[in-house]
CSV table of C-alpha atoms and ligand atoms in Angstrom, one decimal:
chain,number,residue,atom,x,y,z
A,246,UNK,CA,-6.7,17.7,-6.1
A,247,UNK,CA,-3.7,19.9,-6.4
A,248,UNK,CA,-3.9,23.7,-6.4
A,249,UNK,CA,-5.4,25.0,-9.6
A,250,UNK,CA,-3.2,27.5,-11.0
A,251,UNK,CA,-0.3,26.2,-10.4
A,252,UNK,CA,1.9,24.4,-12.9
A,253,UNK,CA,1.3,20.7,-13.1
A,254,UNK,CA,4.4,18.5,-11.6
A,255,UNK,CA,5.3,16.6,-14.5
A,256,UNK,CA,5.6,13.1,-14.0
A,257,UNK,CA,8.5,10.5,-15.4
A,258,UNK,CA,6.8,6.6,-15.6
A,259,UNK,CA,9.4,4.4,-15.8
A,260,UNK,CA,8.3,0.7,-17.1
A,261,UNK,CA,5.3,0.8,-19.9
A,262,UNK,CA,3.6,-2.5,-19.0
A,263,UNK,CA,0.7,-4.3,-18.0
A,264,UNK,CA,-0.4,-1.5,-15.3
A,265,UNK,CA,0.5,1.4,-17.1
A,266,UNK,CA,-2.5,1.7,-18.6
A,267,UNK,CA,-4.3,2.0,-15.6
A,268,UNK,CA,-2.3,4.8,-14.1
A,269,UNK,CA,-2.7,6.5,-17.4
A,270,UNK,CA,-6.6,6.4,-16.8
A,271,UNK,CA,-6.4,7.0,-13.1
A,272,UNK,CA,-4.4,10.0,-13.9
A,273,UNK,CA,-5.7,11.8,-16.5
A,274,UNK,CA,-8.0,14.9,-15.3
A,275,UNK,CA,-5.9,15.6,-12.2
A,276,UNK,CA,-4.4,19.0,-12.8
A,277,UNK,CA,-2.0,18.9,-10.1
A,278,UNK,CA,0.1,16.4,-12.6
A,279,UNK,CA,1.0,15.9,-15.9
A,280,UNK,CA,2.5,12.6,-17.9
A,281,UNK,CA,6.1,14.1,-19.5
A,282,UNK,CA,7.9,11.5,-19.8
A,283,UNK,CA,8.4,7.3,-20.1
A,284,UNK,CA,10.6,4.9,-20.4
A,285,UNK,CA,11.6,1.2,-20.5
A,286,UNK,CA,14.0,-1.6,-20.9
A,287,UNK,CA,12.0,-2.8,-23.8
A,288,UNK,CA,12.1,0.5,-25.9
A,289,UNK,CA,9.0,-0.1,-28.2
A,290,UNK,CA,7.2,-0.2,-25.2
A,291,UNK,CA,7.8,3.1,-24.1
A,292,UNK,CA,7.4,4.4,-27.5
A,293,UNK,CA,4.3,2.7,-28.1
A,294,UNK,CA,2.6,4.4,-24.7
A,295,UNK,CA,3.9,7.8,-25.6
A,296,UNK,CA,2.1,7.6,-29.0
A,297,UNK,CA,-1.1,7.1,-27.5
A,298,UNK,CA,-0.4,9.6,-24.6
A,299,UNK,CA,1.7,12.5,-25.7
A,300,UNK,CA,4.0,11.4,-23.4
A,301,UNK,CA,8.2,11.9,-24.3
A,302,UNK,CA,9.9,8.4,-24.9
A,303,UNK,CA,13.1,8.4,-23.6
A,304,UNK,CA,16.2,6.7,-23.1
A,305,UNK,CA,16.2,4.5,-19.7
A,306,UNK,CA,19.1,6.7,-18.3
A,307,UNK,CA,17.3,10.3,-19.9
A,308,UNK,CA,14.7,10.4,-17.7
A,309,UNK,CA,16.0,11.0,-14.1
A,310,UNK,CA,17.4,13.9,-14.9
A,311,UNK,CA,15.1,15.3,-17.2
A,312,UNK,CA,14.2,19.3,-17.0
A,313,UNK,CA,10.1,18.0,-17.2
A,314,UNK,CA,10.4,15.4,-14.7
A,315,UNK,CA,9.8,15.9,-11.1
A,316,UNK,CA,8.1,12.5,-9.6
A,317,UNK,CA,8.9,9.8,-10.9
A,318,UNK,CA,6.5,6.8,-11.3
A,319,UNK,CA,8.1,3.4,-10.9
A,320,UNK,CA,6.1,0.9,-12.6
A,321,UNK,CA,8.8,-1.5,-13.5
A,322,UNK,CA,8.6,-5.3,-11.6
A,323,UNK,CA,9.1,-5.9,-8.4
A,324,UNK,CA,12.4,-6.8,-8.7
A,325,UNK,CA,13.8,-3.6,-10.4
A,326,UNK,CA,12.1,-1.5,-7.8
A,327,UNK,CA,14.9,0.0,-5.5
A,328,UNK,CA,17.2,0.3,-8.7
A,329,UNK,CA,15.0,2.8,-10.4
A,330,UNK,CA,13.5,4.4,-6.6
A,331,UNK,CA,17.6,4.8,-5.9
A,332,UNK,CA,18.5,6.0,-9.3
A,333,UNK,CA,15.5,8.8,-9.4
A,334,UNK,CA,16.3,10.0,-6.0
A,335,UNK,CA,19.9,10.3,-7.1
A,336,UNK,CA,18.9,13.0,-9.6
A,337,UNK,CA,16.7,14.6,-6.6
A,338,UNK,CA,13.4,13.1,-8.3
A,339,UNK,CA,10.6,12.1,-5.8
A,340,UNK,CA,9.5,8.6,-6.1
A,341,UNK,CA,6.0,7.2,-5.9
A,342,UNK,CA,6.4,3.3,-6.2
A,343,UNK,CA,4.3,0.2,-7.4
A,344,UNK,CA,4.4,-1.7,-4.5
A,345,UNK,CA,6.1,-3.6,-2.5
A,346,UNK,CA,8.8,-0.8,-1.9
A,347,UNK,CA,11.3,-3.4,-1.8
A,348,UNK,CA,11.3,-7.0,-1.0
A,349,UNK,CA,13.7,-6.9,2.1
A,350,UNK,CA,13.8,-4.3,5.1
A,351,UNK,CA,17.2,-3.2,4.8
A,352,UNK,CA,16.8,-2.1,0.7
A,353,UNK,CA,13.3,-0.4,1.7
A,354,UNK,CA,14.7,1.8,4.8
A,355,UNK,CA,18.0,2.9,2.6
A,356,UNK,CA,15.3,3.9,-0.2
A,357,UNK,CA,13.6,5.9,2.7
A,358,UNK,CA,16.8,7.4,3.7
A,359,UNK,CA,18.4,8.5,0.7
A,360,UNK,CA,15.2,10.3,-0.1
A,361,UNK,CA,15.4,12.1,3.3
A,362,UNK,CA,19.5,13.1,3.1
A,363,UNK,CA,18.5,14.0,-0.6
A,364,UNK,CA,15.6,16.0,0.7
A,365,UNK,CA,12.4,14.5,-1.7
A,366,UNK,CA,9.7,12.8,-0.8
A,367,UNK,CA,8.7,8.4,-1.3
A,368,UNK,CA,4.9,7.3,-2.1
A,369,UNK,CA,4.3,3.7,-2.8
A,370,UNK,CA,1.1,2.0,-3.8
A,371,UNK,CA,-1.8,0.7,-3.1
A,372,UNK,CA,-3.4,3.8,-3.3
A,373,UNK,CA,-6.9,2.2,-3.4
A,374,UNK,CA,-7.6,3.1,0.6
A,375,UNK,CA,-7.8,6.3,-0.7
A,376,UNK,CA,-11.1,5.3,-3.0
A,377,UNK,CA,-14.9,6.3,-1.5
A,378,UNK,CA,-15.0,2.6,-0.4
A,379,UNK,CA,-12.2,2.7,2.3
A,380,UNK,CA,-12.8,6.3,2.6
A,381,UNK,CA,-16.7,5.5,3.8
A,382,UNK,CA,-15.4,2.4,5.9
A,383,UNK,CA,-12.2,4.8,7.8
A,384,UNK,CA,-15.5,7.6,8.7
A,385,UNK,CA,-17.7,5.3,9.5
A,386,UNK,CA,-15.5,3.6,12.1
A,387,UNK,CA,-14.0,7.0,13.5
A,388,UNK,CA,-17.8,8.0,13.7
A,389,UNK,CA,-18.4,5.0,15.9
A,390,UNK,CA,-20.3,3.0,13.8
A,391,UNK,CA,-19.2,-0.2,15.2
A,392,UNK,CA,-18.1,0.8,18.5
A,393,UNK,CA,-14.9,-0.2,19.6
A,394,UNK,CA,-13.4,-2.5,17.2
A,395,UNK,CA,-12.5,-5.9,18.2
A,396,UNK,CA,-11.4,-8.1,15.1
A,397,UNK,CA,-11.6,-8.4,12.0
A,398,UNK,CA,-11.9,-11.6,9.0
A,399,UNK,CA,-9.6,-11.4,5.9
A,400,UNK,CA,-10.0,-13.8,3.4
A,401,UNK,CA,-8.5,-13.8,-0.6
A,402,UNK,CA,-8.5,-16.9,-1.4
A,403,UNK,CA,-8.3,-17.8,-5.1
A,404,UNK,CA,-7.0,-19.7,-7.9
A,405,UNK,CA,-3.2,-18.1,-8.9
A,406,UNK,CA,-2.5,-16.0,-11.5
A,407,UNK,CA,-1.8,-17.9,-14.1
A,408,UNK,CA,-5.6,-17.8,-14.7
A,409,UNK,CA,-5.1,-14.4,-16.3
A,410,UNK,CA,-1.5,-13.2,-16.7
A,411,UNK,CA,0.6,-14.5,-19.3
A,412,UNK,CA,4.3,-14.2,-16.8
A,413,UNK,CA,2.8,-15.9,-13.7
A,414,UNK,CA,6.3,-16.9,-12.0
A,415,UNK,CA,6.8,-13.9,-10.7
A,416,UNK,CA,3.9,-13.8,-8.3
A,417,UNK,CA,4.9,-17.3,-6.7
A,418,UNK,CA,9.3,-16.5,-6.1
A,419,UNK,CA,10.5,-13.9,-4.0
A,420,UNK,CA,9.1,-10.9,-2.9
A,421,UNK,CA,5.7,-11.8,-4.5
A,422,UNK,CA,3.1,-14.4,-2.9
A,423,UNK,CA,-0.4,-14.0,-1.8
A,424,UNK,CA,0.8,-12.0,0.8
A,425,UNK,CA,3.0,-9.3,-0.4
A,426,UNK,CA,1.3,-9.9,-4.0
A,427,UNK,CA,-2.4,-9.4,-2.7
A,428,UNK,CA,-2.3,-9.5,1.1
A,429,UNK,CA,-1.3,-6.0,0.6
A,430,UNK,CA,-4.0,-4.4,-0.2
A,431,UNK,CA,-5.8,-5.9,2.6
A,432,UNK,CA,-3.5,-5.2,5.5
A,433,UNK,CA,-3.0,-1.4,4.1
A,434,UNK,CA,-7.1,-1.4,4.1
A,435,UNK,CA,-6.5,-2.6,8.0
A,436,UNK,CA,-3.5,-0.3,9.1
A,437,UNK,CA,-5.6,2.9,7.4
A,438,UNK,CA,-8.8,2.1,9.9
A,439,UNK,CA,-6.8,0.6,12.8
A,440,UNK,CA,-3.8,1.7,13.0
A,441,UNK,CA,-0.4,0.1,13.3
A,442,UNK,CA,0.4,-3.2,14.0
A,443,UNK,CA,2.0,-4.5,16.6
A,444,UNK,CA,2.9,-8.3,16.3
A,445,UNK,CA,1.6,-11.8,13.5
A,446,UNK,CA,1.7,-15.3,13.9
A,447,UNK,CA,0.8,-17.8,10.8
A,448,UNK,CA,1.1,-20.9,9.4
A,449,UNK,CA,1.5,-21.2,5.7
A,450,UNK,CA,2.1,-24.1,2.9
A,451,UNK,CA,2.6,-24.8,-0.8
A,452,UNK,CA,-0.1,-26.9,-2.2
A,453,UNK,CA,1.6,-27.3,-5.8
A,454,UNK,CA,5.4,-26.9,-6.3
A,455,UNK,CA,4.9,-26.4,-10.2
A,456,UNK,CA,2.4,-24.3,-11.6
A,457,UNK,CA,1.5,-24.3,-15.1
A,458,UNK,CA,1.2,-21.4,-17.4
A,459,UNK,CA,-2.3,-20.8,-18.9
A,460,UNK,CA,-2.8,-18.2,-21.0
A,461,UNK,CA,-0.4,-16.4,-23.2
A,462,UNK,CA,2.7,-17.1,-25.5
A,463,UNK,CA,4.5,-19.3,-22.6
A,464,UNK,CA,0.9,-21.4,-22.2
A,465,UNK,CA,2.0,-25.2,-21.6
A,466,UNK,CA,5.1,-24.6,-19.7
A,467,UNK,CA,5.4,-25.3,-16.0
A,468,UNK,CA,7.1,-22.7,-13.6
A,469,UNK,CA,8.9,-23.8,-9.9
A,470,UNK,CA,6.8,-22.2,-7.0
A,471,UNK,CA,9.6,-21.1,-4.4
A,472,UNK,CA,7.5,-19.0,-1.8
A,473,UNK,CA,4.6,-19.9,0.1
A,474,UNK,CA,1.2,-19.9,-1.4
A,475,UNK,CA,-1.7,-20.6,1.0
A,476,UNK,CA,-1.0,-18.6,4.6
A,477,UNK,CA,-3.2,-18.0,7.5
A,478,UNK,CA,-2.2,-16.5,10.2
A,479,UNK,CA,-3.7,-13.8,12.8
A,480,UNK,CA,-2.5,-10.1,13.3
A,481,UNK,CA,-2.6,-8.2,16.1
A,482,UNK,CA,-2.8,-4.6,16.3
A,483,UNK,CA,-1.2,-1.8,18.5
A,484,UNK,CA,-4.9,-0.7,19.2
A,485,UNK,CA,-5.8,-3.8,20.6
A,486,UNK,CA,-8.1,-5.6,17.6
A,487,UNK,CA,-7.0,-8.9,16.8
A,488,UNK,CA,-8.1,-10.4,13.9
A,489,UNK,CA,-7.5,-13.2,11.2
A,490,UNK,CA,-6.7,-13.5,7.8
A,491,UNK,CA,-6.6,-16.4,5.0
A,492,UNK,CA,-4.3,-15.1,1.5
A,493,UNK,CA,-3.9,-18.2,-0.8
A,494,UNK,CA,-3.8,-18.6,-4.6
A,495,UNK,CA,-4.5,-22.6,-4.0
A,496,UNK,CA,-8.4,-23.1,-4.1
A,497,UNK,CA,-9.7,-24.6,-7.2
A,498,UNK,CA,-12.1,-21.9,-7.2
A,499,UNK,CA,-12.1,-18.3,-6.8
A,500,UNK,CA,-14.6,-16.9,-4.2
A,501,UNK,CA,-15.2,-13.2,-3.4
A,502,UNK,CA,-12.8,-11.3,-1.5
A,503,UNK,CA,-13.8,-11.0,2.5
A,504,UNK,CA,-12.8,-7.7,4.3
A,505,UNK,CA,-15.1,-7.8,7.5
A,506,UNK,CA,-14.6,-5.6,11.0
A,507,UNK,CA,-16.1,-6.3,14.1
A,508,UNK,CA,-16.9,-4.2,16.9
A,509,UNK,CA,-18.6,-4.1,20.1
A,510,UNK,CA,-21.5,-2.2,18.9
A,511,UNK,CA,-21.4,-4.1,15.4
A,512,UNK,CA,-19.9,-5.5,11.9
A,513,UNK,CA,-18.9,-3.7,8.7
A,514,UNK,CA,-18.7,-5.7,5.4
A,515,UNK,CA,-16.7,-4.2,3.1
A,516,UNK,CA,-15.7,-5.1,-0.8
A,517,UNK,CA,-12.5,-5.8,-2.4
A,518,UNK,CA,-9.5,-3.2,-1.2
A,519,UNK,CA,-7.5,-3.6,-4.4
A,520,UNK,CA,-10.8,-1.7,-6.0
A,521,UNK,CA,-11.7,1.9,-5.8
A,522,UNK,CA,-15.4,2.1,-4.8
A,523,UNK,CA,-16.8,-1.1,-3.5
A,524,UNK,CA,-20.0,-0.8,-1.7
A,525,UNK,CA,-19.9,-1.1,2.6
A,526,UNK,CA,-22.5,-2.1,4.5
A,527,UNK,CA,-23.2,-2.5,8.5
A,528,UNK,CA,-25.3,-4.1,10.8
A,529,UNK,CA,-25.9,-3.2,14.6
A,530,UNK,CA,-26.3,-4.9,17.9
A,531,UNK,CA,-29.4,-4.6,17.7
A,532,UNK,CA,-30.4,-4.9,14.0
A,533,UNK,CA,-31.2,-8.0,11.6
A,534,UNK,CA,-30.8,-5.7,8.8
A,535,UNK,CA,-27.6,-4.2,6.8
A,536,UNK,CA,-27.4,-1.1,5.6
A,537,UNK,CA,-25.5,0.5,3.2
A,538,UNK,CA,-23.4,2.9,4.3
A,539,UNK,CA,-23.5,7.1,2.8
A,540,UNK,CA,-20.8,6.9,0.7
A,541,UNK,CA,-18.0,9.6,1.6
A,542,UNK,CA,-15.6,11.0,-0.9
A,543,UNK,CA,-15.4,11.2,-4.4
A,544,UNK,CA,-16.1,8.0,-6.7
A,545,UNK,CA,-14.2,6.8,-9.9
A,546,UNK,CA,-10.6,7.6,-8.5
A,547,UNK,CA,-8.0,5.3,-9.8
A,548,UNK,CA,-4.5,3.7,-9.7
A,549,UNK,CA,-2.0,7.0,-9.5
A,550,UNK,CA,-4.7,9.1,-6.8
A,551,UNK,CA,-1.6,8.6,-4.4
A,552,UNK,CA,0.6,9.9,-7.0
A,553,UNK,CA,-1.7,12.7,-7.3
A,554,UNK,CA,-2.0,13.3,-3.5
A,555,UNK,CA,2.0,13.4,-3.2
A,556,UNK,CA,1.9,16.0,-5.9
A,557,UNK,CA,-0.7,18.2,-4.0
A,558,UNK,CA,1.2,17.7,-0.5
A,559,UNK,CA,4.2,18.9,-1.9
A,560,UNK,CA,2.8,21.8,-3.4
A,561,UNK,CA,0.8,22.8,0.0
A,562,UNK,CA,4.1,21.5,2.4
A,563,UNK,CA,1.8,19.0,4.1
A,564,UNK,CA,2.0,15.1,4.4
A,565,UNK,CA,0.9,12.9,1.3
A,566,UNK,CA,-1.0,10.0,2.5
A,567,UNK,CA,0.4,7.1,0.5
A,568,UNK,CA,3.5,7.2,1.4
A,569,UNK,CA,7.0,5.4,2.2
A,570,UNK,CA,7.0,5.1,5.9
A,571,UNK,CA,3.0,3.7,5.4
A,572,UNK,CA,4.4,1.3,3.0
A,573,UNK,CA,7.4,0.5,4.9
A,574,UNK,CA,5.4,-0.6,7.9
A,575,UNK,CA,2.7,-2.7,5.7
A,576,UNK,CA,6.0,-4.2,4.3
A,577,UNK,CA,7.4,-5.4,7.8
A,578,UNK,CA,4.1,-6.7,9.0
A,579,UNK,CA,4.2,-8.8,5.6
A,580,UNK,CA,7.7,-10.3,5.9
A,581,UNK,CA,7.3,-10.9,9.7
A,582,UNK,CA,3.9,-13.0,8.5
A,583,UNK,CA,6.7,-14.8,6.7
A,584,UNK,CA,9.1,-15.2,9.5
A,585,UNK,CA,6.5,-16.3,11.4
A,586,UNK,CA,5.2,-18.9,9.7
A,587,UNK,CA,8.8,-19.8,9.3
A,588,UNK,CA,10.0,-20.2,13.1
A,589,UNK,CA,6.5,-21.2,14.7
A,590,UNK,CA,6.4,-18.0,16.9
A,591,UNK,CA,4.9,-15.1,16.7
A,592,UNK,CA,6.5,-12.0,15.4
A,593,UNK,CA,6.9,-8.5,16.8
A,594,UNK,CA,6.2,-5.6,14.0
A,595,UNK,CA,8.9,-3.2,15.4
A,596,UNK,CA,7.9,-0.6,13.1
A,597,UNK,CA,5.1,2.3,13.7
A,598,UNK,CA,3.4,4.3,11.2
A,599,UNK,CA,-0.1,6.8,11.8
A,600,UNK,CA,-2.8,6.3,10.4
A,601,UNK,CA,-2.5,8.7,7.1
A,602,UNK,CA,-5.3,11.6,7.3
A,603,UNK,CA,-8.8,11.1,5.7
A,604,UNK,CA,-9.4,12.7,2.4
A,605,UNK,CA,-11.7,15.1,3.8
A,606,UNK,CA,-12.7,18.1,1.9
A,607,UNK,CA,-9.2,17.8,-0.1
A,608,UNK,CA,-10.9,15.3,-2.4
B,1275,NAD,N1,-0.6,-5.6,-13.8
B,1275,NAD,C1,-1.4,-5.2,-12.8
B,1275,NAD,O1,-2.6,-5.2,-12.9
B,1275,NAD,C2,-0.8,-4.6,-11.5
B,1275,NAD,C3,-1.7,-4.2,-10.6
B,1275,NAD,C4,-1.2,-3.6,-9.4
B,1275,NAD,C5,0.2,-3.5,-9.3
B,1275,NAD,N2,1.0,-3.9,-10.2
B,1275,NAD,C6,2.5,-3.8,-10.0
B,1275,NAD,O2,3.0,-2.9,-11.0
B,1275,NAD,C7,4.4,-3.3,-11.3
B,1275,NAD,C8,4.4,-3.6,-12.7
B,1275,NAD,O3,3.5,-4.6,-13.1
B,1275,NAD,P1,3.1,-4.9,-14.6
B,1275,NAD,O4,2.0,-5.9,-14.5
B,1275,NAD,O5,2.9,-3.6,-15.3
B,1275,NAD,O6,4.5,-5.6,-15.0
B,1275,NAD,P2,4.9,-5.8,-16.6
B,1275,NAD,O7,5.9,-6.9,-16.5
B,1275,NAD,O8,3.8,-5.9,-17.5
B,1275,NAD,O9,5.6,-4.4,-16.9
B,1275,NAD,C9,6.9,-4.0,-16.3
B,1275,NAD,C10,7.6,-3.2,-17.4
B,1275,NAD,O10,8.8,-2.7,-16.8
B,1275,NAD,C11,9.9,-2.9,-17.8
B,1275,NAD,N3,11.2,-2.9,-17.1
B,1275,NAD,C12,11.8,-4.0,-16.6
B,1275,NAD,N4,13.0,-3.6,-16.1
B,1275,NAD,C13,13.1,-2.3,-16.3
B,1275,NAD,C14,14.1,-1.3,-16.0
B,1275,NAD,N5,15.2,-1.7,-15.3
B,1275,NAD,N6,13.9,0.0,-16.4
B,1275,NAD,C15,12.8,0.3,-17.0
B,1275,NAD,N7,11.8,-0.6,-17.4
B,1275,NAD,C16,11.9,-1.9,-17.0
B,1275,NAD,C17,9.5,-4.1,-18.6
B,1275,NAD,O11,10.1,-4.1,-19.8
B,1275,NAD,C18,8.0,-4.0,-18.6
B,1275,NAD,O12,7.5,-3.3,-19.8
B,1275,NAD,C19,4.7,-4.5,-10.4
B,1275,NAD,O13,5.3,-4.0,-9.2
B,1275,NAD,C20,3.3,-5.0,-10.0
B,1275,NAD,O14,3.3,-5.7,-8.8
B,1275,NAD,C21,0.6,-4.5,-11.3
């Protein structure tokens, strides 16, 4: 995506775990960046990903200031997140983020403004919106497909998990939870077609305290859940479209993630917004049939194409899409979903982000 030509912004990935791997893939064959350098708290790790990647293994504090690195990557938990966004932008690094930015307002807006006074830029995941699926579904409603849309039905509703990953606590204490875990990718999908939103309301409860560990060395234990884990609630947005959503890792049995639109001149199905390249279909008024919908932009883009994007709006001095103020307002609807199912009252989303531009011809 970036400017051939040019030198490729080398990129620092700080954490070498479970998603590494995938930015790794989603990166490789972008010109516009290159992997430099990595690091970890758990050395080996960082040694082991540079052996298969060419990448320089250095020490945790080594890497911000590094001559080769000029975005760094934060891949580290969710936890560690400001430390390392802070730290990097301290050594005038940009920062592109896993997500969530940060668990808490205050920590997420001083990330955003150090990164201002020190004059780089913030990106934060999911980058998936920016896959042919969401791209198809964004021109397909700006085309009019549906008409005006009116609402829309969101529903991930799945066992945890602890069906697959071998540290589940993580994803049921704070800052984690079908919501800011999963619900993420869902309300990023939204806010990329609809725009901002403007206020939530939900209800939410926790079906089973303790949890139990199922795969992996720790298999057998039992973990405390301390955040809610089965929330529905309804959002509404600044446009108008009100819609509602279901984010739960309580059923006994997974079913397939739900992303539908509705609009006064019809509905758009779409697939799973934490993948690249689902398929989306529609159905009009006046239609029994769906259709599937001419795919726009490229396919097989991966974890790290908003990396890649940030790299190519700083070369060209024009917006990257994935970035800090989009995830900043994602991150305040999500915590005042939380707020609201805490008080019983429905929660004003006080901040306002545009829609980031289509991929276009930049693709
Ligand atoms: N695993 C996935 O499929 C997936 C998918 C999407 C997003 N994410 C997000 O990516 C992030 C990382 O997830 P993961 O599954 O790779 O986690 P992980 O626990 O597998 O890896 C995190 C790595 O960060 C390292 N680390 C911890 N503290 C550190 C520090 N202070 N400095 C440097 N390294 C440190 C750990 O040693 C570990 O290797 C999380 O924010 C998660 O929400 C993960």
């Amino acid at each position: 995506m970036t400017g051939s030509g040019q030198a490729p912004l080398g990129i620092g990935m700080v954490g070498c775990g479970n998603v590494s791997s995938q930015y790794v893939a989603g990166l490789a064959g972008h010109p516009g960046v290159r992997l430099a350098a990595c690091t970890d708290a758990d050395p080996a790790r960082a040694v082991a990903l540079a052996g298969k990647t060419g990448m320089r293994a250095l020490e945790l504090d080594a890497l911000f200031g590094d001559p080769d690195v000029d975005i760094v990557l934060n891949l580290t938990p969710v936890a560690i997140h400001p430390a390392v966004s802070l730290a990097a932008i301290a050594e005038g690094r940009h920062v592109h983020s896993e997500k969530p930015l940060a668990t808490d307002r205050d920590t997420a807006r001083a990330i955003l403004a150090a990164a201002d006074r020190a004059g780089v830029r913030v990106g934060c995941a999911p980058d998936t919106f920016l896959g042919s699926s969401l791209q198809t579904a964004r021109a397909e409603v700006d085309g009019g497909r549906i008409g005006e849309p009116v609402g829309f039905s969101v529903a991930f509703v799945n066992r945890g998990p602890e069906v697959f990953h071998p540290a589940p606590a993580q994803f049921f204490g704070e800052g984690a939870g079908p919501v800011l875990d999963v619900g993420v990718y869902y309300l990023t999908a939204l806010v990329h077609l609809l725009g901002p939103i403007r206020a939530v309301v939900a209800i939410d409860r926790v079906t089973f305290p303790e949890r139990e560990v199922l795969v992996g060395p720790a298999a057998g234990t039992w973990f405390q859940v301390t955040v809610p884990s089965h929330v529905v609630g309804a959002i509404e947005f600044v446009s108008g479209v009100v819609g509602g959503f279901t984010m739960s890792f309580d059923a006994g049995a997974t079913a397939a993630p739900k992303l539908e639109l509705q609009g006064t001149a019809g509905t758009m199905v779409l697939g799973d917004p934490n993948t690249f390249d689902d398929t989306v279909r529609w159905r009009s008024r006046d239609e029994d049939t769906w259709t599937e919908a001419q795919v726009v932009g490229p396919k097989g883009l991966g974890r790290g194409i908003g990396l890649v994007d940030l790299a190519a709006g700083i070369r060209a001095g024009r917006p990257h899409r994935a970035s800090g103020e989009f995830a900043y307002h994602v991150l305040d609807a999500m915590l005042a979903i939380g707020e609201a199912a805490a008080t019983g009252r429905r929660i004003d989303v006080v901040s306002r982000v545009d829609r980031p531009a289509p991929l276009g011809a930049e693709a």
